[in-house]
Coordinates of C-alpha atoms in Angstrom, one line a residue:
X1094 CA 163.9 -132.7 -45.7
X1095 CA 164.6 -135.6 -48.2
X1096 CA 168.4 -135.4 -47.4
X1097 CA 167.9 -135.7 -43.7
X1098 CA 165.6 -138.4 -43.9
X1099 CA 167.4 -140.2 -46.3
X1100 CA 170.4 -140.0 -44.2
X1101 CA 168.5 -140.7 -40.8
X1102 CA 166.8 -144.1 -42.5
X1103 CA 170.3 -145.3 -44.1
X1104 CA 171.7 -145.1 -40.5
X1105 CA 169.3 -146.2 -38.5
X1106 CA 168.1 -149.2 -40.8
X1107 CA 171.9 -149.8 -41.2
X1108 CA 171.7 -149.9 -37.0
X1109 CA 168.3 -152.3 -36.9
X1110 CA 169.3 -154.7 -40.1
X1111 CA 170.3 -157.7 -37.7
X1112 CA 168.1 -157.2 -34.6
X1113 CA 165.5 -154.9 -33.9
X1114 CA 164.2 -155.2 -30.7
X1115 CA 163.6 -152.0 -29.6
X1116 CA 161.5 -150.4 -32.5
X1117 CA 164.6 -149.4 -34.7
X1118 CA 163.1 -150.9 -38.0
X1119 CA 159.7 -149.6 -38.2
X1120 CA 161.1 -145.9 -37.6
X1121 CA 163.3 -146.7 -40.9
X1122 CA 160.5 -147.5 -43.3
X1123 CA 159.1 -144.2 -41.1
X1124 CA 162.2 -142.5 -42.4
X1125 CA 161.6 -143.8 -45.9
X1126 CA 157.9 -143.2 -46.4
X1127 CA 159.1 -139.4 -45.2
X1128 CA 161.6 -139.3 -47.9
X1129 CA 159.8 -140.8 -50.5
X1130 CA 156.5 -138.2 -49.6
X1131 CA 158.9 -135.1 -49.7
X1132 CA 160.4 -136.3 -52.5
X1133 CA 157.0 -136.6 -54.4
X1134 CA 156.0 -133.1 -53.0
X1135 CA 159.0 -131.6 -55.0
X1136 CA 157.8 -133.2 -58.2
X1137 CA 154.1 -132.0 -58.1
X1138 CA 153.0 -130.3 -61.4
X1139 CA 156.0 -132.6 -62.7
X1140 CA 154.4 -135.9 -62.5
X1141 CA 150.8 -137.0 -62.2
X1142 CA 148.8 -135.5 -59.2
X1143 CA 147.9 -139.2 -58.3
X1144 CA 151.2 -139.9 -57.5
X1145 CA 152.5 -136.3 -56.0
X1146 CA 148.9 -135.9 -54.0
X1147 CA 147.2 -139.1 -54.0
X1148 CA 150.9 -141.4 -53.2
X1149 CA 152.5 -139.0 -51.8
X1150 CA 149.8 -138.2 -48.8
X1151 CA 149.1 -141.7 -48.2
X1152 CA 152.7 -142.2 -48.1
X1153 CA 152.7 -139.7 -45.1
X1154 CA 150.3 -140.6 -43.2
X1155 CA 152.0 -144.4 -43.5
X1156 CA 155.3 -142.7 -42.2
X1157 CA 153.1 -141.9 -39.0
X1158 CA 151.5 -145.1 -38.3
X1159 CA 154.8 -146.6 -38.7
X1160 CA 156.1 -144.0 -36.3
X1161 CA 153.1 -145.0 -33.6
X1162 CA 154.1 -148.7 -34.3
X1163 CA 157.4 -148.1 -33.6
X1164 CA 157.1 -146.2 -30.4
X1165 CA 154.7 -149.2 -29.4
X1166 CA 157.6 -152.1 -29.9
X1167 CA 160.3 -150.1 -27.9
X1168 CA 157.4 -149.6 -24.7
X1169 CA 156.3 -153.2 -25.1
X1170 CA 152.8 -152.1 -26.0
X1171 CA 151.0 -154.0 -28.4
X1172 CA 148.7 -151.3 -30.7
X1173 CA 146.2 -152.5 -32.5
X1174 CA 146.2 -152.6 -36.4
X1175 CA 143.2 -150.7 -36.6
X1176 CA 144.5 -147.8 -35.0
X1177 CA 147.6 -148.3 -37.3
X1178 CA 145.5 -148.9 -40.3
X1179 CA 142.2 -146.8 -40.0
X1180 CA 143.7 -143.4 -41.0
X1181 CA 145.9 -144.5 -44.2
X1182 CA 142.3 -146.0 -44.8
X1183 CA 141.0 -142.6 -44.9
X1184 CA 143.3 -140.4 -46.3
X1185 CA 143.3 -143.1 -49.2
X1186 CA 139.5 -142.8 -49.9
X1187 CA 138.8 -138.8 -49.1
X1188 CA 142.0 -137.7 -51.2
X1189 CA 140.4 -140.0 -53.8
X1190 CA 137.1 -138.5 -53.7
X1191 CA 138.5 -134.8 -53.0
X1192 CA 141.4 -134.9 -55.6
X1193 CA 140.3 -131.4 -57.0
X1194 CA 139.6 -129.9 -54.1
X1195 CA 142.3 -129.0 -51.3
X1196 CA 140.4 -127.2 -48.7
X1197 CA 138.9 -130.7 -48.0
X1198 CA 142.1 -132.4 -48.8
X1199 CA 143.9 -130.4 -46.5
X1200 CA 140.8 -131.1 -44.0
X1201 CA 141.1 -134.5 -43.6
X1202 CA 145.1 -134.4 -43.8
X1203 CA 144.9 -131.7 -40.7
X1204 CA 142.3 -134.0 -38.6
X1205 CA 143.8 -137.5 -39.3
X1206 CA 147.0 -135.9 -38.3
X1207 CA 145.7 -134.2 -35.6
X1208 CA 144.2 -138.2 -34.2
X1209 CA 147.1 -140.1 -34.8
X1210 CA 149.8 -137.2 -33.0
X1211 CA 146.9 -137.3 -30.2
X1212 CA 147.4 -141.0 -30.3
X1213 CA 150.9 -141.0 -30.0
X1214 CA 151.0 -137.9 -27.6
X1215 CA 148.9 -140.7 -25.3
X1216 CA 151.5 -143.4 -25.2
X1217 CA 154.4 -141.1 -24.4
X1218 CA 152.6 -139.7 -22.0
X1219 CA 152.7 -143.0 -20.0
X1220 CA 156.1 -143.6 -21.2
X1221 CA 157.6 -140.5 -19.6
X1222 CA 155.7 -141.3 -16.3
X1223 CA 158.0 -144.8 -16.0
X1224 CA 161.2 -142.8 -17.8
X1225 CA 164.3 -142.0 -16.3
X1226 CA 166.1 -141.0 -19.7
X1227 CA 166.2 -138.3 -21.4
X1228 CA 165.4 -139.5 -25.1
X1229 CA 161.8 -139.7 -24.3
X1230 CA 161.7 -135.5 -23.8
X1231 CA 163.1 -135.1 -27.3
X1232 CA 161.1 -137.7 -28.6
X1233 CA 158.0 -135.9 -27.4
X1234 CA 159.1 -132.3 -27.9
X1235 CA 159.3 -133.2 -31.5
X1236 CA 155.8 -134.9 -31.7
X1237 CA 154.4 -132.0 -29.9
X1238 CA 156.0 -129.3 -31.8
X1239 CA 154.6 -131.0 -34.8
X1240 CA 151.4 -131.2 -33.1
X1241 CA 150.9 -127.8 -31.6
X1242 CA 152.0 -126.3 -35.8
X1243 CA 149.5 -128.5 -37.2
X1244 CA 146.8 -127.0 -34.6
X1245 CA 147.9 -123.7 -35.7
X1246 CA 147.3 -124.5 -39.4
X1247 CA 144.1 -126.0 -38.9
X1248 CA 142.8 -122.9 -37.3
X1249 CA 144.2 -120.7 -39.8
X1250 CA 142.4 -122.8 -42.9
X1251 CA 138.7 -122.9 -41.3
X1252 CA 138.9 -119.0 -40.2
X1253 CA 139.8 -118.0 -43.9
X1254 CA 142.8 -116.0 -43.1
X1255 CA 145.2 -118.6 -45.0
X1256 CA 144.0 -120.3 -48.0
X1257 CA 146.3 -122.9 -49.5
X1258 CA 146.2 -123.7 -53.0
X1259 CA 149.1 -125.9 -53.3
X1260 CA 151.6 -127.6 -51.3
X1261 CA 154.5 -125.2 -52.6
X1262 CA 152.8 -122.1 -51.6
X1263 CA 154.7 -120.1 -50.1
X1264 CA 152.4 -119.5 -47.1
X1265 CA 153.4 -118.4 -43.5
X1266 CA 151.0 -121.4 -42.7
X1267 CA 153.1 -123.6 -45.0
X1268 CA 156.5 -122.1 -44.1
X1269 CA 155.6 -123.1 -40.5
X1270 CA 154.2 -126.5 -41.6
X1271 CA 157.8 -127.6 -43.6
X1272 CA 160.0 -126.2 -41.0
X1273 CA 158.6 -127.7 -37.5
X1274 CA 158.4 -130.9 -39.7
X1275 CA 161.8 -130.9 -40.4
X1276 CA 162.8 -130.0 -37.0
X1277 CA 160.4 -132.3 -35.8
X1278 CA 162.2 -134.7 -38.1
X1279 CA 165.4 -134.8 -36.3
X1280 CA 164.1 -134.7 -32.1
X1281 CA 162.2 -137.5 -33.5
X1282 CA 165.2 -139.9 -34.6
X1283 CA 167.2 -138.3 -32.1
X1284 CA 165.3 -139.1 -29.3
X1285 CA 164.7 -142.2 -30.7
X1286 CA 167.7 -143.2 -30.7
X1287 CA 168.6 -142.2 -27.9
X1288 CA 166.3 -144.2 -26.4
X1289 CA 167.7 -147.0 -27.8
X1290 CA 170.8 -146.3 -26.4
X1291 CA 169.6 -145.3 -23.0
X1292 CA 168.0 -148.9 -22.7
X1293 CA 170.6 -150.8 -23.9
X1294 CA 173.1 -149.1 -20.9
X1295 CA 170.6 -150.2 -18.9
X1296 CA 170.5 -153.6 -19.9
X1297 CA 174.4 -153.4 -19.5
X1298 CA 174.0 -152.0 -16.5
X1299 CA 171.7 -154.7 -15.0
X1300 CA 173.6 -157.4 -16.0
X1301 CA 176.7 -156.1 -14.8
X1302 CA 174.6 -156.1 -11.4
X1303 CA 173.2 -159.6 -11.7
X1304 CA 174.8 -162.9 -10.6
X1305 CA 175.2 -165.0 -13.6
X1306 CA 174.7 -168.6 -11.3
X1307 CA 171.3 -167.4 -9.5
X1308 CA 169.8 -164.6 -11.7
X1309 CA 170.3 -162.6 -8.5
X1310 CA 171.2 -159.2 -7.3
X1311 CA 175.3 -158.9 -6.5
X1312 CA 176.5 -157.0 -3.7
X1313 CA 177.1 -153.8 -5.9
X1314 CA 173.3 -153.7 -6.2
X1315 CA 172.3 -154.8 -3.0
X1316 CA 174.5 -151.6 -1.6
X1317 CA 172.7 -149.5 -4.1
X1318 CA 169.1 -150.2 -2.9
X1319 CA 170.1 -150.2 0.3
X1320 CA 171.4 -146.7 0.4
X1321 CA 168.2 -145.6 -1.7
X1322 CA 166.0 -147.0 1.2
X1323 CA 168.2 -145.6 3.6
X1324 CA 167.5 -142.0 2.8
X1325 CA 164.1 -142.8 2.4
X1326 CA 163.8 -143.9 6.0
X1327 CA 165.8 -141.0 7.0
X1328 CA 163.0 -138.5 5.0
X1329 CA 159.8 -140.3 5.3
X1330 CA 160.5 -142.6 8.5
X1331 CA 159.7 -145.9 6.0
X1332 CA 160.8 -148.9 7.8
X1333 CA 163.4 -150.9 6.2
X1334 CA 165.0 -154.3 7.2
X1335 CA 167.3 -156.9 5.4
X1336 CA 167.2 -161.3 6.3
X1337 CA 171.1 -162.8 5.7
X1338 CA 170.5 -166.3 4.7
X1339 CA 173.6 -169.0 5.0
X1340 CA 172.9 -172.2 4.0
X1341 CA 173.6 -175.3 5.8
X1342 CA 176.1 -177.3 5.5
X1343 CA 177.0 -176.8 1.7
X1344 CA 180.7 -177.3 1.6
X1345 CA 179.5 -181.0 2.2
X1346 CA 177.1 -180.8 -0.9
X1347 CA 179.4 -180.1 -3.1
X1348 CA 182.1 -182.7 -1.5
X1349 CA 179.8 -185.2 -2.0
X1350 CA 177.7 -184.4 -4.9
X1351 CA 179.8 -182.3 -6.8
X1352 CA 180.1 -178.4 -7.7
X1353 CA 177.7 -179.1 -10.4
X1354 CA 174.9 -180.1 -8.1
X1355 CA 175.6 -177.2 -5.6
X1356 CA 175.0 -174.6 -8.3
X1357 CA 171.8 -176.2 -9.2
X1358 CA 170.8 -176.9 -5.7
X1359 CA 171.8 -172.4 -5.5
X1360 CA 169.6 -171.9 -8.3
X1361 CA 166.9 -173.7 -6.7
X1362 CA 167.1 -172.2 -3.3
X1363 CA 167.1 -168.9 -5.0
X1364 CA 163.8 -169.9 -6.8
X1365 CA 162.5 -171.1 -3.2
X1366 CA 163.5 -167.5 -1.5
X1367 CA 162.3 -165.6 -4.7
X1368 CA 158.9 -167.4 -4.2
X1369 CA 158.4 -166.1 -0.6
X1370 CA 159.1 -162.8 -1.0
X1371 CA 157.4 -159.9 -2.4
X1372 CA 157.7 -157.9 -5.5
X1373 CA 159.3 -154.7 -4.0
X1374 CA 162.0 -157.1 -1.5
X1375 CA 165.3 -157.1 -3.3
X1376 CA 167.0 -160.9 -3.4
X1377 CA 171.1 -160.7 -3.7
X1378 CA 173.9 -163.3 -3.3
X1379 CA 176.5 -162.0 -1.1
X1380 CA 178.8 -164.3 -1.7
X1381 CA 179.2 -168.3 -2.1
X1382 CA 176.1 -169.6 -0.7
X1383 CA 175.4 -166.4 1.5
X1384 CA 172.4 -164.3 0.5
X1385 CA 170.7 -160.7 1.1
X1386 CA 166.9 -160.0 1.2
X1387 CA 166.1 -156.3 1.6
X1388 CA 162.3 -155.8 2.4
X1389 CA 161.7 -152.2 1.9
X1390 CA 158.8 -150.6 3.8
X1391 CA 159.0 -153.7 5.8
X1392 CA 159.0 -153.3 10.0
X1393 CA 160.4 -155.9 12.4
X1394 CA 157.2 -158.2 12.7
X1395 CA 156.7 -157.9 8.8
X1396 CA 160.4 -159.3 8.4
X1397 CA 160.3 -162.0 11.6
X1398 CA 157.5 -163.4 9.3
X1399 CA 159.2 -163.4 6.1
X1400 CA 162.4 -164.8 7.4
X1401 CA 160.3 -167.2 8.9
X1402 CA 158.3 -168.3 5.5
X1403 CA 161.6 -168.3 3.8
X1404 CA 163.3 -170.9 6.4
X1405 CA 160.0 -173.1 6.1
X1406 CA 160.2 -173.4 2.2
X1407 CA 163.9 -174.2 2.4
X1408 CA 163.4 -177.0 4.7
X1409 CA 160.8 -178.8 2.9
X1410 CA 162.0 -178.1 -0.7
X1411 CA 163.6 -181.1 -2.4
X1412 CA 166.6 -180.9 -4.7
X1413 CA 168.3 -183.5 -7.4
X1414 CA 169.1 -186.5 -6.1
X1415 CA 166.5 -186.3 -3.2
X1416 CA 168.7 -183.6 -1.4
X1417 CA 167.1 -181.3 1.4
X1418 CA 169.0 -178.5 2.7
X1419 CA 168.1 -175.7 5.6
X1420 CA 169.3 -172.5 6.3
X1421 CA 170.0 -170.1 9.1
X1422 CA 168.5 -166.3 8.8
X1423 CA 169.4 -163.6 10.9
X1424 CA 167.6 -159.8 10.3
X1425 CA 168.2 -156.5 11.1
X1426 CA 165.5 -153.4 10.6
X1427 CA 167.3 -149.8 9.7
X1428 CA 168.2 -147.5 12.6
X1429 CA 167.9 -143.7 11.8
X1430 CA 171.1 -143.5 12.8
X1431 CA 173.0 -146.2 11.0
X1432 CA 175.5 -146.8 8.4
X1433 CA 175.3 -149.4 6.2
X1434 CA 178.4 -151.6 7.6
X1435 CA 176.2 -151.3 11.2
X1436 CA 173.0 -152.1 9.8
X1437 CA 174.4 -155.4 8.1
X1438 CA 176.3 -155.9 10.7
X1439 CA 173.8 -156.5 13.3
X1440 CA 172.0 -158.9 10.5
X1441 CA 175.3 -160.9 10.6
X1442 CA 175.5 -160.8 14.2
X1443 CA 172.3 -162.3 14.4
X1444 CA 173.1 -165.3 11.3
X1445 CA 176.0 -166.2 13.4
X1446 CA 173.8 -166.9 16.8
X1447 CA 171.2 -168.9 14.6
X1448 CA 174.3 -171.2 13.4
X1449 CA 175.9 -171.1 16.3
X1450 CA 172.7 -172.4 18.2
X1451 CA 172.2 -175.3 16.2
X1452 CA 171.5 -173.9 12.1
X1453 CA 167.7 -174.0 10.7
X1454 CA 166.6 -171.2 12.2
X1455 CA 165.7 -167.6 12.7
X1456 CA 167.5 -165.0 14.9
X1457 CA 166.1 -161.4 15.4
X1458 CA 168.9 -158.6 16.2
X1459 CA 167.3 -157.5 19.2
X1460 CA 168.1 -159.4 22.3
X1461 CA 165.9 -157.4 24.5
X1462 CA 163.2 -159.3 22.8
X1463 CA 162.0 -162.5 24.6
X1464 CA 162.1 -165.6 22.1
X1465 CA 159.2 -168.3 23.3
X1466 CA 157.0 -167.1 20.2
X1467 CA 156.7 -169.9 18.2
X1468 CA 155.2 -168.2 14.9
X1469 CA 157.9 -165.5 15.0
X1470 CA 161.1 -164.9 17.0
X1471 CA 161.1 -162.0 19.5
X1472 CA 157.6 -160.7 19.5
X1473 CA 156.3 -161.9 22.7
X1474 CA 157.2 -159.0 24.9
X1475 CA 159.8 -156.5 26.0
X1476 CA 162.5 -157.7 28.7
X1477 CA 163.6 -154.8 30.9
X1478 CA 167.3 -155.5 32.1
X1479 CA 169.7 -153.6 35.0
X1480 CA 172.0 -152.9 32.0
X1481 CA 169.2 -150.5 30.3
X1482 CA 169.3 -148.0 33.4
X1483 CA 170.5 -144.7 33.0
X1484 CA 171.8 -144.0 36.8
X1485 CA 168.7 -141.6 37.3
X1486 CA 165.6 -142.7 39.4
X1487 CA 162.8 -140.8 37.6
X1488 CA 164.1 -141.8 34.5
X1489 CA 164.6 -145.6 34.7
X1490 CA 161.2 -145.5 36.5
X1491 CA 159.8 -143.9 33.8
X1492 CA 161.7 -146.2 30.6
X1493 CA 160.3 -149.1 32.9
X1494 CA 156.4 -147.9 33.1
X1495 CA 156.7 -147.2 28.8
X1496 CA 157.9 -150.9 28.5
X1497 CA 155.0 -152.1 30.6
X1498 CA 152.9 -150.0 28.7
X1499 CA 154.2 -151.3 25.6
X1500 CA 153.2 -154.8 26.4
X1501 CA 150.2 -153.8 27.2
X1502 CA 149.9 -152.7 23.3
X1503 CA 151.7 -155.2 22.4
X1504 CA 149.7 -158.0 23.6
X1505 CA 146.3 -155.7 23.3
X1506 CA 147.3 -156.0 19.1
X1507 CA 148.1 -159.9 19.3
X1508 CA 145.1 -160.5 21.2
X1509 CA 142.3 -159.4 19.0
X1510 CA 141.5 -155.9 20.2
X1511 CA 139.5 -153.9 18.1
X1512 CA 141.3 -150.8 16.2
X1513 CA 139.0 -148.3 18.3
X1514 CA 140.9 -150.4 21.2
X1515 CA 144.1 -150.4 20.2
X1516 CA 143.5 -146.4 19.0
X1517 CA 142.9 -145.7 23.0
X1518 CA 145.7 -147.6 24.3
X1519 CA 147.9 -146.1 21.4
X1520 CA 147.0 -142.6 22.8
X1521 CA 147.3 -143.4 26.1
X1522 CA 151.0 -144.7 25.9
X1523 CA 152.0 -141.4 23.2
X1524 CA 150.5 -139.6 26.5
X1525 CA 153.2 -140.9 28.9
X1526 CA 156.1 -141.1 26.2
X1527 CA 155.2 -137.2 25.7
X1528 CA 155.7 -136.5 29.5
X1529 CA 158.8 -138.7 29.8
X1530 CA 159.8 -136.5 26.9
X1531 CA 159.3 -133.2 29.2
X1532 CA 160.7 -134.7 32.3
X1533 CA 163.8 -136.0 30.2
X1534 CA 164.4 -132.5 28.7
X1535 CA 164.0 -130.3 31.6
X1536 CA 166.7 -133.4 33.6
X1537 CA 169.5 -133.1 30.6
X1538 CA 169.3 -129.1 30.6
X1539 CA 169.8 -128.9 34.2
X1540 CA 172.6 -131.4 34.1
X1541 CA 174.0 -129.1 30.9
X1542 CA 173.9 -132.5 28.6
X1543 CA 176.1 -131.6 25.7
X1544 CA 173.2 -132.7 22.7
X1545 CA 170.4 -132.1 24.6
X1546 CA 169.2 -129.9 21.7
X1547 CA 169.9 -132.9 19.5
X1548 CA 168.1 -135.1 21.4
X1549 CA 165.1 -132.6 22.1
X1550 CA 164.8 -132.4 18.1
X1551 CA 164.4 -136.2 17.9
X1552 CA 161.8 -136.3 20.8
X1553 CA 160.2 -133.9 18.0
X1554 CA 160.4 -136.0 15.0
X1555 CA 159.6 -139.2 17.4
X1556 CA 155.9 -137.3 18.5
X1557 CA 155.0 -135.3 15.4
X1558 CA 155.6 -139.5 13.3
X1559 CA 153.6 -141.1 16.3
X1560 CA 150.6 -138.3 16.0
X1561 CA 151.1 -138.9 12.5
X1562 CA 150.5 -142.8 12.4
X1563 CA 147.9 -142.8 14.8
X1564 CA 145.8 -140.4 12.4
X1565 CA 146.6 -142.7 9.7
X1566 CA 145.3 -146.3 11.8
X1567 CA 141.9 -143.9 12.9
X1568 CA 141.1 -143.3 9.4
X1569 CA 142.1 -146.9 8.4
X1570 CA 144.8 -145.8 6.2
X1571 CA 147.9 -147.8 8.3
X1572 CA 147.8 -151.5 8.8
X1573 CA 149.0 -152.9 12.8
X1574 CA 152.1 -154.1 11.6
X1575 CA 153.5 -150.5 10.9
X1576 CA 152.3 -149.3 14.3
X1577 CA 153.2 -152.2 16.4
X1578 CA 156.9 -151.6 14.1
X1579 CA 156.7 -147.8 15.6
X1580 CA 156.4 -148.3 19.7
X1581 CA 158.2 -151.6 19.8
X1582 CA 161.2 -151.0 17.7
X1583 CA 161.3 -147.3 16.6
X1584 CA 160.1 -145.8 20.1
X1585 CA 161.3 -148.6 22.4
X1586 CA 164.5 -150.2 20.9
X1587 CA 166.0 -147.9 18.9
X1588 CA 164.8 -144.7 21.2
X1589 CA 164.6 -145.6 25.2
X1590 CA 167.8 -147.8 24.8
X1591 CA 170.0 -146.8 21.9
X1592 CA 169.3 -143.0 21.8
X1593 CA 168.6 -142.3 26.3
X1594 CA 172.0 -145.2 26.3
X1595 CA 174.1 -142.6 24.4
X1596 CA 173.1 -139.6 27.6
X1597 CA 173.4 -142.8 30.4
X1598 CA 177.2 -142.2 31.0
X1599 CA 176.9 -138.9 31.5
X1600 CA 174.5 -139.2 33.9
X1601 CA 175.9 -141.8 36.0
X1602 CA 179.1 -139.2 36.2
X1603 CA 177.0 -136.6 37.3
X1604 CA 175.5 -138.6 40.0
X1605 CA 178.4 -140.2 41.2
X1606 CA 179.9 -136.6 41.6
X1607 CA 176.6 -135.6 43.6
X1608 CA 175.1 -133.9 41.3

């Protein structure tokens, strides 16, 4: 036990001598308290009891608090000194009054123990809620282990069946005590350090993934989350969109004003976008003076308004040298069906109209959207176009009716209805996109439609998500942007005119051929 924790607290104070920021140092003078109490244990009879008892337990229970402090610096928790230095208080006055007496010794050693491991047990509890490493487990599987012997030992003492005259007795309650502390001894500093190291390749890791100019995201990372929020769509049908922001004009900035001014005015218009967006949205630079918001959980309207904020802040922000820049913005929300190279591409597709029809503006992907909404592009109703038919009647009859009907909604949720209104008209339009559904199934198997199966399992997903969200908006539990998101873009976009689109062909064969 002294050997190990000699060792451990020469290398790891060795480690923590020039910077400490994670909680190295105070595990050392841990380490050394441990030594030093061990090392007083192997003296008693030798030397006086107050310094193998007295010293030596205080020096234990020291080791702890140390340990609790330490744990607090690497999770950023501030712990208060009383909690620290209330139970070296005590073990410092009972052993004083109980030095002939070790029942009661061993009492309040076993229940200040027993607090401060609880204590500690508490904060890594937390920790390994927000932990994605795995020197937190051994951490705690030592602290535990040490924990769940001292229980053990406590029960033993106050039912009688062990009783402990000296620390060297060679008790099966004392055998049990020395070896899970020595064990417990090495998860501890293992996992500790491990820790250590676990952060600091995160650290590494982050900067590698930051832009050193902007403080932003690089493309490497930007990839990342979008891939994360990707699947997530694909499992739990959570909206996900990104914004591509170009600013305007900058080459001229920096002809004129130097490069030294464009990176500041860069830092600055990342500042401006940082400050409109939320927490969870991702900001990245793509590259130059083109950047990347991803808004997770965010549906079409929810981005058309962001982009929008964004744009506004940009345009009235003023830079060094009384310098105003705009920028162009073009967004894309996730298809279930896309890659990443087609998601972003539609997002670029849509940056390139804003600059190409005269910069400082927003440009949705979706051109079936009409544009005279003045608060956000593309949310003033669905336009039905010759180009959306599919070559049957029934069916373009039917896609036609559902965009009426989503109108309807749409401008019912624009217009003030109440929920239990919008609820009824919600229903009522799931009612006829459930019988299109039928009428659409029963048409492709008759015509033999290669994936008709395939396309009968997304009619599935598509009623069992819009049953799903209309419980939630009864029972208050979904705001209107989510629902509006579902029958405009999911249902209606990426559904009656992506999805029915792919069949189209097919069916225009067929009836061509008179069938």
């Amino acid at each position: 036990m002294i050997t190990s924790s000699l060792t451990l607290c020469l290398a790891i104070g060795w480690v923590a001598k020039r910077e400490d920021r994670d909680g190295l140092r105070p595990l050392t003078y841990c380490l050394a308290l441990h030594a030093l109490t061990y090392c007083l244990y192997a003296l008693r009879g030798r030397i006086p009891d107050l310094l193998s008892v007295w010293v030596a337990n205080v020096a234990l229970v020291s080791a702890f608090s140390f340990l609790i402090h330490a744990v607090g610096v690497f999770l950023e928790r501030r712990i208060s000194r009383w909690v620290l230095l209330t139970p070296v208080a005590v073990v410092a006055l009972g052993f004083a009054a109980f030095m002939s007496n070790i029942s009661a010794r061993m009492a309040i050693n076993g229940a200040v123990f027993l607090v401060q491991e609880l204590i500690l047990l508490g904060h890594l509890a937390r920790a390994l809620r927000e932990s994605r490493g795995r020197g937190i487990y051994l951490l705690t599987a030592g602290v535990f282990l040490f924990f769940l012997v001292l229980a053990i030992t406590a029960i033993a003492e106050l039912s009688g069946s062990e009783r402990i005259q000296s620390i060297t007795d060679p008790t099966l309650a004392q055998s049990l005590r020395f070896l899970s502390a020595f064990v417990s001894l090495n998860l501890v500093s293992l996992g500790f350090v491990l820790m250590t190291k676990e952060r600091a390749d995160e650290r590494t890791r982050q900067m590698a993934m930051k832009d050193k100019l902007t403080d932003c995201w690089n493309r490497f990372r930007i990839e990342e989350v979008a891939q994360q929020e990707m699947l997530r769509l694909a499992r739990y049908g959570t909206p996900v969109s990104l914004i591509m922001i170009d600013l305007d004009f900058f080459k001229a900035i920096n002809d004129q004003h130097g490069h030294g001014v464009g990176d500041q005015i860069l830092k600055d218009f990342a500042a401006t976008v940082q400050s409109c967006i939320r927490n969870t949205d991702v900001l990245g630079r793509w590259g130059g003076e083109e950047f990347i918001v991803l808004l997770p959980a965010s549906s079409y309207f929810v981005t058309a308004a962001i982009a929008e904020r964004i744009r506004a802040a940009v345009e009235t922000a003023e830079h060094a040298n009384g310098i105003r820049i705009t920028a162009s913005l073009g967004f894309s929300s996730c298809q279930s069906s896309d890659s990443w190279d087609a998601w972003l591409a539609r997002a670029d597709l849509a940056l390139y109209r804003a600059k190409a029809e005269g910069r400082n503006r927003v440009e949705a992907e979706m051109p079936l959207l009409s544009e005279d909404s003045p608060s956000a592009p593309g949310v003033a109703r669905l336009i039905w176009s010759r180009e959306f038919e599919t070559g049957n009647r029934m069916l373009d009859q039917q896609h036609r009716q559902l965009f009426e009907q989503a109108n309807q909604l749409l401008g019912a949720m624009t217009g003030g209805a109440s929920r239990q209104q919008i609820a009824d008209r919600v229903a009522s339009f799931l009612l006829a996109m459930e019988e299109h559904m039928l009428d659409e199934e029963a048409l492709l198997e008759k015509l033999d439609y290669p994936d008709c199966e395939e396309h009968q399992a997304q009619h599935r997903r598509l009623i069992e998500r819009a049953r799903s969200l209309l419980e939630r908006y009864a029972r208050n539990e979904l705001d209107l942007a989510e629902l509006l998101h579902f029958v405009i873009y999911e249902f209606s976009a990426q559904h009656l005119l992506i999805e029915d689109g792919k069949y189209a062909p097919f069916v225009q064969r067929l009836t061509l051929a008179g069938r």
